[in-house]
């Protein structure tokens, strides 16, 4: 069914390791470690900053060092920090190592994405397949996270550690250091190539940031809105089950609908961003639960189109000399959007309203879709 199965499995385990921990982070800090929600928010922010720094360093190491050594470095930092936290789940250890975990994770994640970018030349569906499997793993990890946390928080960190160890084993056995080939852009001069395409890379990354700022509202502020409308927390949680089911059912169809080309990647990103915008229009002044169900289904179709196409599009501007850097910029943009989304949304809500927030998000999506329409092939 899939080419490069072991590489995709390593990416799957990495995503599961991330998702296993994130849903219980605030609960762990607030309920188990007895720290305030402000402290929990600060910890999440420092984790995001450390991961963004790791993304940038990981991209640099991928392009200028041995790829497997770079993955070992990032993976080892992740395993070491999570292993110690699982043994000593106390504030002094966790607060010291959470940034190490984020930093190592950023290095590992951007290196795996860079590796996928190299393989795309012989496997045009690799980003699409990777996103589908990552979504499947995320759904499973989210389900396991709550169960393991209810038994013992050590189990959450220990199981995540095992997943990252398994990733390192796969890297050891199935990955290899890549041979780079000179491209047309290198023979013409990398500097001029990057200057010409710099604005186009910026537009893609900006679109990714905007998409995640909006997406994070579903993970944060929209829950408050739904509860205020008399909708239960269980009904809110069900939205993400619907999201996962729609994605798992329809994501595989894109490989038959969209062939591998610059024009199709561009079409998918623009259409996906516009569909994202439509999902927020669907819930403006919403009171009934079905309106939010419609909104999350629309959002999921935008996700199916745009999110796998963005790393694929970035890779079209890259050369063998900088694929890691380009993928790290994409990872950085996604992390930035996820980090500022809840905070920016909360600030806008206190100053205006939910309707004002949704209209602003729609406007930002329309602007980013217009900018991506201007993209040109290299």
JSON list of N, CA, C and O in Angstrom, two decimals, residues 45-92:
[
{"chain": "A", "resi": 45, "resn": "UNK", "atom": "N", "xyz": [4.59, 27.45, 26.58]},
{"chain": "A", "resi": 45, "resn": "UNK", "atom": "CA", "xyz": [5.24, 28.44, 25.74]},
{"chain": "A", "resi": 45, "resn": "UNK", "atom": "C", "xyz": [6.73, 28.14, 25.61]},
{"chain": "A", "resi": 45, "resn": "UNK", "atom": "O", "xyz": [7.30, 28.19, 24.51]},
{"chain": "A", "resi": 46, "resn": "UNK", "atom": "N", "xyz": [7.39, 27.84, 26.74]},
{"chain": "A", "resi": 46, "resn": "UNK", "atom": "CA", "xyz": [8.83, 27.55, 26.68]},
{"chain": "A", "resi": 46, "resn": "UNK", "atom": "C", "xyz": [9.09, 26.28, 25.88]},
{"chain": "A", "resi": 46, "resn": "UNK", "atom": "O", "xyz": [10.09, 26.19, 25.15]},
{"chain": "A", "resi": 47, "resn": "UNK", "atom": "N", "xyz": [8.21, 25.29, 26.00]},
{"chain": "A", "resi": 47, "resn": "UNK", "atom": "CA", "xyz": [8.33, 24.07, 25.20]},
{"chain": "A", "resi": 47, "resn": "UNK", "atom": "C", "xyz": [8.26, 24.40, 23.71]},
{"chain": "A", "resi": 47, "resn": "UNK", "atom": "O", "xyz": [9.06, 23.91, 22.91]},
{"chain": "A", "resi": 48, "resn": "UNK", "atom": "N", "xyz": [7.29, 25.26, 23.33]},
{"chain": "A", "resi": 48, "resn": "UNK", "atom": "CA", "xyz": [7.12, 25.63, 21.92]},
{"chain": "A", "resi": 48, "resn": "UNK", "atom": "C", "xyz": [8.34, 26.39, 21.41]},
{"chain": "A", "resi": 48, "resn": "UNK", "atom": "O", "xyz": [8.80, 26.15, 20.29]},
{"chain": "A", "resi": 49, "resn": "UNK", "atom": "N", "xyz": [8.87, 27.29, 22.23]},
{"chain": "A", "resi": 49, "resn": "UNK", "atom": "CA", "xyz": [10.05, 28.06, 21.83]},
{"chain": "A", "resi": 49, "resn": "UNK", "atom": "C", "xyz": [11.25, 27.14, 21.64]},
{"chain": "A", "resi": 49, "resn": "UNK", "atom": "O", "xyz": [12.01, 27.25, 20.66]},
{"chain": "A", "resi": 50, "resn": "UNK", "atom": "N", "xyz": [11.42, 26.20, 22.57]},
{"chain": "A", "resi": 50, "resn": "UNK", "atom": "CA", "xyz": [12.53, 25.25, 22.47]},
{"chain": "A", "resi": 50, "resn": "UNK", "atom": "C", "xyz": [12.38, 24.37, 21.23]},
{"chain": "A", "resi": 50, "resn": "UNK", "atom": "O", "xyz": [13.37, 24.08, 20.53]},
{"chain": "A", "resi": 51, "resn": "UNK", "atom": "N", "xyz": [11.16, 23.97, 20.93]},
{"chain": "A", "resi": 51, "resn": "UNK", "atom": "CA", "xyz": [10.94, 23.13, 19.76]},
{"chain": "A", "resi": 51, "resn": "UNK", "atom": "C", "xyz": [11.22, 23.91, 18.47]},
{"chain": "A", "resi": 51, "resn": "UNK", "atom": "O", "xyz": [11.79, 23.37, 17.52]},
{"chain": "A", "resi": 52, "resn": "UNK", "atom": "N", "xyz": [10.84, 25.20, 18.44]},
{"chain": "A", "resi": 52, "resn": "UNK", "atom": "CA", "xyz": [11.12, 26.01, 17.26]},
{"chain": "A", "resi": 52, "resn": "UNK", "atom": "C", "xyz": [12.63, 26.17, 17.05]},
{"chain": "A", "resi": 52, "resn": "UNK", "atom": "O", "xyz": [13.12, 26.10, 15.92]},
{"chain": "A", "resi": 53, "resn": "UNK", "atom": "N", "xyz": [13.36, 26.37, 18.16]},
{"chain": "A", "resi": 53, "resn": "UNK", "atom": "CA", "xyz": [14.82, 26.46, 18.06]},
{"chain": "A", "resi": 53, "resn": "UNK", "atom": "C", "xyz": [15.39, 25.14, 17.55]},
{"chain": "A", "resi": 53, "resn": "UNK", "atom": "O", "xyz": [16.31, 25.12, 16.71]},
{"chain": "A", "resi": 54, "resn": "UNK", "atom": "N", "xyz": [14.84, 24.02, 18.04]},
{"chain": "A", "resi": 54, "resn": "UNK", "atom": "CA", "xyz": [15.27, 22.71, 17.57]},
{"chain": "A", "resi": 54, "resn": "UNK", "atom": "C", "xyz": [14.97, 22.50, 16.10]},
{"chain": "A", "resi": 54, "resn": "UNK", "atom": "O", "xyz": [15.76, 21.89, 15.37]},
{"chain": "A", "resi": 55, "resn": "UNK", "atom": "N", "xyz": [13.82, 23.01, 15.64]},
{"chain": "A", "resi": 55, "resn": "UNK", "atom": "CA", "xyz": [13.47, 22.91, 14.22]},
{"chain": "A", "resi": 55, "resn": "UNK", "atom": "C", "xyz": [14.54, 23.57, 13.35]},
{"chain": "A", "resi": 55, "resn": "UNK", "atom": "O", "xyz": [14.98, 23.00, 12.34]},
{"chain": "A", "resi": 56, "resn": "UNK", "atom": "N", "xyz": [14.94, 24.77, 13.73]},
{"chain": "A", "resi": 56, "resn": "UNK", "atom": "CA", "xyz": [15.93, 25.51, 12.94]},
{"chain": "A", "resi": 56, "resn": "UNK", "atom": "C", "xyz": [17.29, 24.81, 12.96]},
{"chain": "A", "resi": 56, "resn": "UNK", "atom": "O", "xyz": [17.93, 24.66, 11.92]},
{"chain": "A", "resi": 57, "resn": "UNK", "atom": "N", "xyz": [17.73, 24.39, 14.16]},
{"chain": "A", "resi": 57, "resn": "UNK", "atom": "CA", "xyz": [19.02, 23.71, 14.25]},
{"chain": "A", "resi": 57, "resn": "UNK", "atom": "C", "xyz": [18.97, 22.37, 13.51]},
{"chain": "A", "resi": 57, "resn": "UNK", "atom": "O", "xyz": [19.92, 22.00, 12.81]},
{"chain": "A", "resi": 58, "resn": "UNK", "atom": "N", "xyz": [17.85, 21.67, 13.64]},
{"chain": "A", "resi": 58, "resn": "UNK", "atom": "CA", "xyz": [17.71, 20.38, 12.96]},
{"chain": "A", "resi": 58, "resn": "UNK", "atom": "C", "xyz": [17.82, 20.52, 11.45]},
{"chain": "A", "resi": 58, "resn": "UNK", "atom": "O", "xyz": [18.47, 19.69, 10.79]},
{"chain": "A", "resi": 59, "resn": "UNK", "atom": "N", "xyz": [17.19, 21.55, 10.89]},
{"chain": "A", "resi": 59, "resn": "UNK", "atom": "CA", "xyz": [17.29, 21.78, 9.45]},
{"chain": "A", "resi": 59, "resn": "UNK", "atom": "C", "xyz": [18.71, 22.07, 9.03]},
{"chain": "A", "resi": 59, "resn": "UNK", "atom": "O", "xyz": [19.18, 21.58, 7.99]},
{"chain": "A", "resi": 60, "resn": "UNK", "atom": "N", "xyz": [19.43, 22.86, 9.83]},
{"chain": "A", "resi": 60, "resn": "UNK", "atom": "CA", "xyz": [20.83, 23.19, 9.53]},
{"chain": "A", "resi": 60, "resn": "UNK", "atom": "C", "xyz": [21.70, 21.93, 9.58]},
{"chain": "A", "resi": 60, "resn": "UNK", "atom": "O", "xyz": [22.52, 21.69, 8.69]},
{"chain": "A", "resi": 61, "resn": "UNK", "atom": "N", "xyz": [21.51, 21.14, 10.64]},
{"chain": "A", "resi": 61, "resn": "UNK", "atom": "CA", "xyz": [22.31, 19.92, 10.77]},
{"chain": "A", "resi": 61, "resn": "UNK", "atom": "C", "xyz": [22.03, 18.93, 9.65]},
{"chain": "A", "resi": 61, "resn": "UNK", "atom": "O", "xyz": [22.93, 18.26, 9.15]},
{"chain": "A", "resi": 62, "resn": "UNK", "atom": "N", "xyz": [20.78, 18.83, 9.24]},
{"chain": "A", "resi": 62, "resn": "UNK", "atom": "CA", "xyz": [20.41, 17.91, 8.16]},
{"chain": "A", "resi": 62, "resn": "UNK", "atom": "C", "xyz": [21.15, 18.26, 6.87]},
{"chain": "A", "resi": 62, "resn": "UNK", "atom": "O", "xyz": [21.59, 17.37, 6.14]},
{"chain": "A", "resi": 63, "resn": "UNK", "atom": "N", "xyz": [21.26, 19.57, 6.60]},
{"chain": "A", "resi": 63, "resn": "UNK", "atom": "CA", "xyz": [21.90, 20.01, 5.35]},
{"chain": "A", "resi": 63, "resn": "UNK", "atom": "C", "xyz": [23.42, 20.00, 5.42]},
{"chain": "A", "resi": 63, "resn": "UNK", "atom": "O", "xyz": [24.08, 19.88, 4.39]},
{"chain": "A", "resi": 64, "resn": "UNK", "atom": "N", "xyz": [23.99, 20.13, 6.63]},
{"chain": "A", "resi": 64, "resn": "UNK", "atom": "CA", "xyz": [25.43, 20.32, 6.73]},
{"chain": "A", "resi": 64, "resn": "UNK", "atom": "C", "xyz": [26.16, 19.23, 7.51]},
{"chain": "A", "resi": 64, "resn": "UNK", "atom": "O", "xyz": [27.38, 19.30, 7.68]},
{"chain": "A", "resi": 65, "resn": "UNK", "atom": "N", "xyz": [25.43, 18.22, 7.99]},
{"chain": "A", "resi": 65, "resn": "UNK", "atom": "CA", "xyz": [26.04, 17.15, 8.77]},
{"chain": "A", "resi": 65, "resn": "UNK", "atom": "C", "xyz": [25.47, 15.83, 8.27]},
{"chain": "A", "resi": 65, "resn": "UNK", "atom": "O", "xyz": [24.66, 15.81, 7.35]},
{"chain": "A", "resi": 66, "resn": "UNK", "atom": "N", "xyz": [25.87, 14.73, 8.87]},
{"chain": "A", "resi": 66, "resn": "UNK", "atom": "CA", "xyz": [25.29, 13.44, 8.51]},
{"chain": "A", "resi": 66, "resn": "UNK", "atom": "C", "xyz": [23.87, 13.36, 9.04]},
{"chain": "A", "resi": 66, "resn": "UNK", "atom": "O", "xyz": [23.62, 13.62, 10.22]},
{"chain": "A", "resi": 67, "resn": "UNK", "atom": "N", "xyz": [22.94, 12.98, 8.17]},
{"chain": "A", "resi": 67, "resn": "UNK", "atom": "CA", "xyz": [21.53, 13.00, 8.55]},
{"chain": "A", "resi": 67, "resn": "UNK", "atom": "C", "xyz": [21.23, 12.05, 9.71]},
{"chain": "A", "resi": 67, "resn": "UNK", "atom": "O", "xyz": [20.52, 12.41, 10.65]},
{"chain": "A", "resi": 68, "resn": "UNK", "atom": "N", "xyz": [21.77, 10.84, 9.67]},
{"chain": "A", "resi": 68, "resn": "UNK", "atom": "CA", "xyz": [21.50, 9.89, 10.74]},
{"chain": "A", "resi": 68, "resn": "UNK", "atom": "C", "xyz": [22.08, 10.37, 12.07]},
{"chain": "A", "resi": 68, "resn": "UNK", "atom": "O", "xyz": [21.44, 10.22, 13.12]},
{"chain": "A", "resi": 69, "resn": "UNK", "atom": "N", "xyz": [23.25, 10.96, 12.03]},
{"chain": "A", "resi": 69, "resn": "UNK", "atom": "CA", "xyz": [23.85, 11.49, 13.27]},
{"chain": "A", "resi": 69, "resn": "UNK", "atom": "C", "xyz": [22.99, 12.59, 13.85]},
{"chain": "A", "resi": 69, "resn": "UNK", "atom": "O", "xyz": [22.82, 12.70, 15.08]},
{"chain": "A", "resi": 70, "resn": "UNK", "atom": "N", "xyz": [22.45, 13.43, 13.00]},
{"chain": "A", "resi": 70, "resn": "UNK", "atom": "CA", "xyz": [21.58, 14.50, 13.45]},
{"chain": "A", "resi": 70, "resn": "UNK", "atom": "C", "xyz": [20.31, 13.93, 14.09]},
{"chain": "A", "resi": 70, "resn": "UNK", "atom": "O", "xyz": [19.84, 14.42, 15.13]},
{"chain": "A", "resi": 71, "resn": "UNK", "atom": "N", "xyz": [19.75, 12.89, 13.49]},
{"chain": "A", "resi": 71, "resn": "UNK", "atom": "CA", "xyz": [18.56, 12.25, 14.06]},
{"chain": "A", "resi": 71, "resn": "UNK", "atom": "C", "xyz": [18.88, 11.59, 15.40]},
{"chain": "A", "resi": 71, "resn": "UNK", "atom": "O", "xyz": [18.09, 11.65, 16.35]},
{"chain": "A", "resi": 72, "resn": "UNK", "atom": "N", "xyz": [20.04, 10.94, 15.49]},
{"chain": "A", "resi": 72, "resn": "UNK", "atom": "CA", "xyz": [20.45, 10.34, 16.75]},
{"chain": "A", "resi": 72, "resn": "UNK", "atom": "C", "xyz": [20.57, 11.40, 17.85]},
{"chain": "A", "resi": 72, "resn": "UNK", "atom": "O", "xyz": [20.17, 11.17, 19.00]},
{"chain": "A", "resi": 73, "resn": "UNK", "atom": "N", "xyz": [21.11, 12.54, 17.48]},
{"chain": "A", "resi": 73, "resn": "UNK", "atom": "CA", "xyz": [21.31, 13.62, 18.45]},
{"chain": "A", "resi": 73, "resn": "UNK", "atom": "C", "xyz": [19.96, 14.10, 19.00]},
{"chain": "A", "resi": 73, "resn": "UNK", "atom": "O", "xyz": [19.74, 14.13, 20.21]},
{"chain": "A", "resi": 74, "resn": "UNK", "atom": "N", "xyz": [19.05, 14.45, 18.09]},
{"chain": "A", "resi": 74, "resn": "UNK", "atom": "CA", "xyz": [17.73, 14.92, 18.52]},
{"chain": "A", "resi": 74, "resn": "UNK", "atom": "C", "xyz": [16.95, 13.84, 19.26]},
{"chain": "A", "resi": 74, "resn": "UNK", "atom": "O", "xyz": [16.33, 14.10, 20.31]},
{"chain": "A", "resi": 75, "resn": "UNK", "atom": "N", "xyz": [16.98, 12.61, 18.73]},
{"chain": "A", "resi": 75, "resn": "UNK", "atom": "CA", "xyz": [16.25, 11.51, 19.36]},
{"chain": "A", "resi": 75, "resn": "UNK", "atom": "C", "xyz": [16.79, 11.16, 20.73]},
{"chain": "A", "resi": 75, "resn": "UNK", "atom": "O", "xyz": [16.02, 10.86, 21.65]},
{"chain": "A", "resi": 76, "resn": "UNK", "atom": "N", "xyz": [18.11, 11.22, 20.89]},
{"chain": "A", "resi": 76, "resn": "UNK", "atom": "CA", "xyz": [18.73, 10.90, 22.18]},
{"chain": "A", "resi": 76, "resn": "UNK", "atom": "C", "xyz": [18.35, 11.92, 23.24]},
{"chain": "A", "resi": 76, "resn": "UNK", "atom": "O", "xyz": [18.08, 11.56, 24.40]},
{"chain": "A", "resi": 77, "resn": "UNK", "atom": "N", "xyz": [18.33, 13.20, 22.87]},
{"chain": "A", "resi": 77, "resn": "UNK", "atom": "CA", "xyz": [17.90, 14.23, 23.81]},
{"chain": "A", "resi": 77, "resn": "UNK", "atom": "C", "xyz": [16.45, 13.99, 24.25]},
{"chain": "A", "resi": 77, "resn": "UNK", "atom": "O", "xyz": [16.10, 14.13, 25.42]},
{"chain": "A", "resi": 78, "resn": "UNK", "atom": "N", "xyz": [15.61, 13.60, 23.28]},
{"chain": "A", "resi": 78, "resn": "UNK", "atom": "CA", "xyz": [14.20, 13.35, 23.58]},
{"chain": "A", "resi": 78, "resn": "UNK", "atom": "C", "xyz": [14.04, 12.15, 24.51]},
{"chain": "A", "resi": 78, "resn": "UNK", "atom": "O", "xyz": [13.31, 12.22, 25.51]},
{"chain": "A", "resi": 79, "resn": "UNK", "atom": "N", "xyz": [14.71, 11.05, 24.19]},
{"chain": "A", "resi": 79, "resn": "UNK", "atom": "CA", "xyz": [14.61, 9.83, 25.00]},
{"chain": "A", "resi": 79, "resn": "UNK", "atom": "C", "xyz": [15.16, 10.07, 26.41]},
{"chain": "A", "resi": 79, "resn": "UNK", "atom": "O", "xyz": [14.55, 9.66, 27.41]},
{"chain": "A", "resi": 80, "resn": "UNK", "atom": "N", "xyz": [16.30, 10.73, 26.50]},
{"chain": "A", "resi": 80, "resn": "UNK", "atom": "CA", "xyz": [16.92, 10.98, 27.81]},
{"chain": "A", "resi": 80, "resn": "UNK", "atom": "C", "xyz": [16.02, 11.83, 28.70]},
{"chain": "A", "resi": 80, "resn": "UNK", "atom": "O", "xyz": [15.79, 11.49, 29.88]},
{"chain": "A", "resi": 81, "resn": "UNK", "atom": "N", "xyz": [15.48, 12.92, 28.14]},
{"chain": "A", "resi": 81, "resn": "UNK", "atom": "CA", "xyz": [14.65, 13.81, 28.96]},
{"chain": "A", "resi": 81, "resn": "UNK", "atom": "C", "xyz": [13.35, 13.12, 29.39]},
{"chain": "A", "resi": 81, "resn": "UNK", "atom": "O", "xyz": [12.95, 13.19, 30.56]},
{"chain": "A", "resi": 82, "resn": "UNK", "atom": "N", "xyz": [12.67, 12.44, 28.46]},
{"chain": "A", "resi": 82, "resn": "UNK", "atom": "CA", "xyz": [11.41, 11.76, 28.81]},
{"chain": "A", "resi": 82, "resn": "UNK", "atom": "C", "xyz": [11.65, 10.59, 29.75]},
{"chain": "A", "resi": 82, "resn": "UNK", "atom": "O", "xyz": [10.84, 10.33, 30.66]},
{"chain": "A", "resi": 83, "resn": "UNK", "atom": "N", "xyz": [12.76, 9.87, 29.55]},
{"chain": "A", "resi": 83, "resn": "UNK", "atom": "CA", "xyz": [13.07, 8.75, 30.43]},
{"chain": "A", "resi": 83, "resn": "UNK", "atom": "C", "xyz": [13.27, 9.21, 31.87]},
{"chain": "A", "resi": 83, "resn": "UNK", "atom": "O", "xyz": [12.76, 8.58, 32.81]},
{"chain": "A", "resi": 84, "resn": "UNK", "atom": "N", "xyz": [13.99, 10.30, 32.05]},
{"chain": "A", "resi": 84, "resn": "UNK", "atom": "CA", "xyz": [14.22, 10.83, 33.40]},
{"chain": "A", "resi": 84, "resn": "UNK", "atom": "C", "xyz": [12.92, 11.34, 34.03]},
{"chain": "A", "resi": 84, "resn": "UNK", "atom": "O", "xyz": [12.68, 11.15, 35.22]},
{"chain": "A", "resi": 85, "resn": "UNK", "atom": "N", "xyz": [12.06, 11.98, 33.21]},
{"chain": "A", "resi": 85, "resn": "UNK", "atom": "CA", "xyz": [10.79, 12.47, 33.73]},
{"chain": "A", "resi": 85, "resn": "UNK", "atom": "C", "xyz": [9.90, 11.30, 34.16]},
{"chain": "A", "resi": 85, "resn": "UNK", "atom": "O", "xyz": [9.20, 11.38, 35.18]},
{"chain": "A", "resi": 86, "resn": "UNK", "atom": "N", "xyz": [9.92, 10.21, 33.38]},
{"chain": "A", "resi": 86, "resn": "UNK", "atom": "CA", "xyz": [9.08, 9.05, 33.74]},
{"chain": "A", "resi": 86, "resn": "UNK", "atom": "C", "xyz": [9.56, 8.40, 35.04]},
{"chain": "A", "resi": 86, "resn": "UNK", "atom": "O", "xyz": [8.75, 7.86, 35.80]},
{"chain": "A", "resi": 87, "resn": "UNK", "atom": "N", "xyz": [10.85, 8.47, 35.32]},
{"chain": "A", "resi": 87, "resn": "UNK", "atom": "CA", "xyz": [11.39, 7.91, 36.56]},
{"chain": "A", "resi": 87, "resn": "UNK", "atom": "C", "xyz": [11.17, 8.86, 37.73]},
{"chain": "A", "resi": 87, "resn": "UNK", "atom": "O", "xyz": [10.83, 8.43, 38.85]},
{"chain": "A", "resi": 88, "resn": "UNK", "atom": "N", "xyz": [11.36, 10.16, 37.46]},
{"chain": "A", "resi": 88, "resn": "UNK", "atom": "CA", "xyz": [11.22, 11.18, 38.51]},
{"chain": "A", "resi": 88, "resn": "UNK", "atom": "C", "xyz": [10.18, 12.22, 38.07]},
{"chain": "A", "resi": 88, "resn": "UNK", "atom": "O", "xyz": [10.54, 13.34, 37.65]},
{"chain": "A", "resi": 89, "resn": "UNK", "atom": "N", "xyz": [8.89, 11.90, 38.14]},
{"chain": "A", "resi": 89, "resn": "UNK", "atom": "CA", "xyz": [7.85, 12.84, 37.67]},
{"chain": "A", "resi": 89, "resn": "UNK", "atom": "C", "xyz": [7.55, 13.93, 38.70]},
{"chain": "A", "resi": 89, "resn": "UNK", "atom": "O", "xyz": [6.44, 14.05, 39.20]},
{"chain": "A", "resi": 90, "resn": "UNK", "atom": "N", "xyz": [8.56, 14.72, 39.01]},
{"chain": "A", "resi": 90, "resn": "UNK", "atom": "CA", "xyz": [8.41, 15.81, 39.99]},
{"chain": "A", "resi": 90, "resn": "UNK", "atom": "C", "xyz": [8.72, 17.13, 39.31]},
{"chain": "A", "resi": 90, "resn": "UNK", "atom": "O", "xyz": [9.35, 17.18, 38.25]},
{"chain": "A", "resi": 91, "resn": "UNK", "atom": "N", "xyz": [8.30, 18.21, 39.92]},
{"chain": "A", "resi": 91, "resn": "UNK", "atom": "CA", "xyz": [8.41, 19.54, 39.32]},
{"chain": "A", "resi": 91, "resn": "UNK", "atom": "C", "xyz": [9.85, 19.91, 38.99]},
{"chain": "A", "resi": 91, "resn": "UNK", "atom": "O", "xyz": [10.14, 20.44, 37.92]},
{"chain": "A", "resi": 92, "resn": "UNK", "atom": "N", "xyz": [10.77, 19.64, 39.93]},
{"chain": "A", "resi": 92, "resn": "UNK", "atom": "CA", "xyz": [12.15, 20.06, 39.72]},
{"chain": "A", "resi": 92, "resn": "UNK", "atom": "C", "xyz": [12.76, 19.41, 38.48]},
{"chain": "A", "resi": 92, "resn": "UNK", "atom": "O", "xyz": [13.50, 20.04, 37.73]}
]
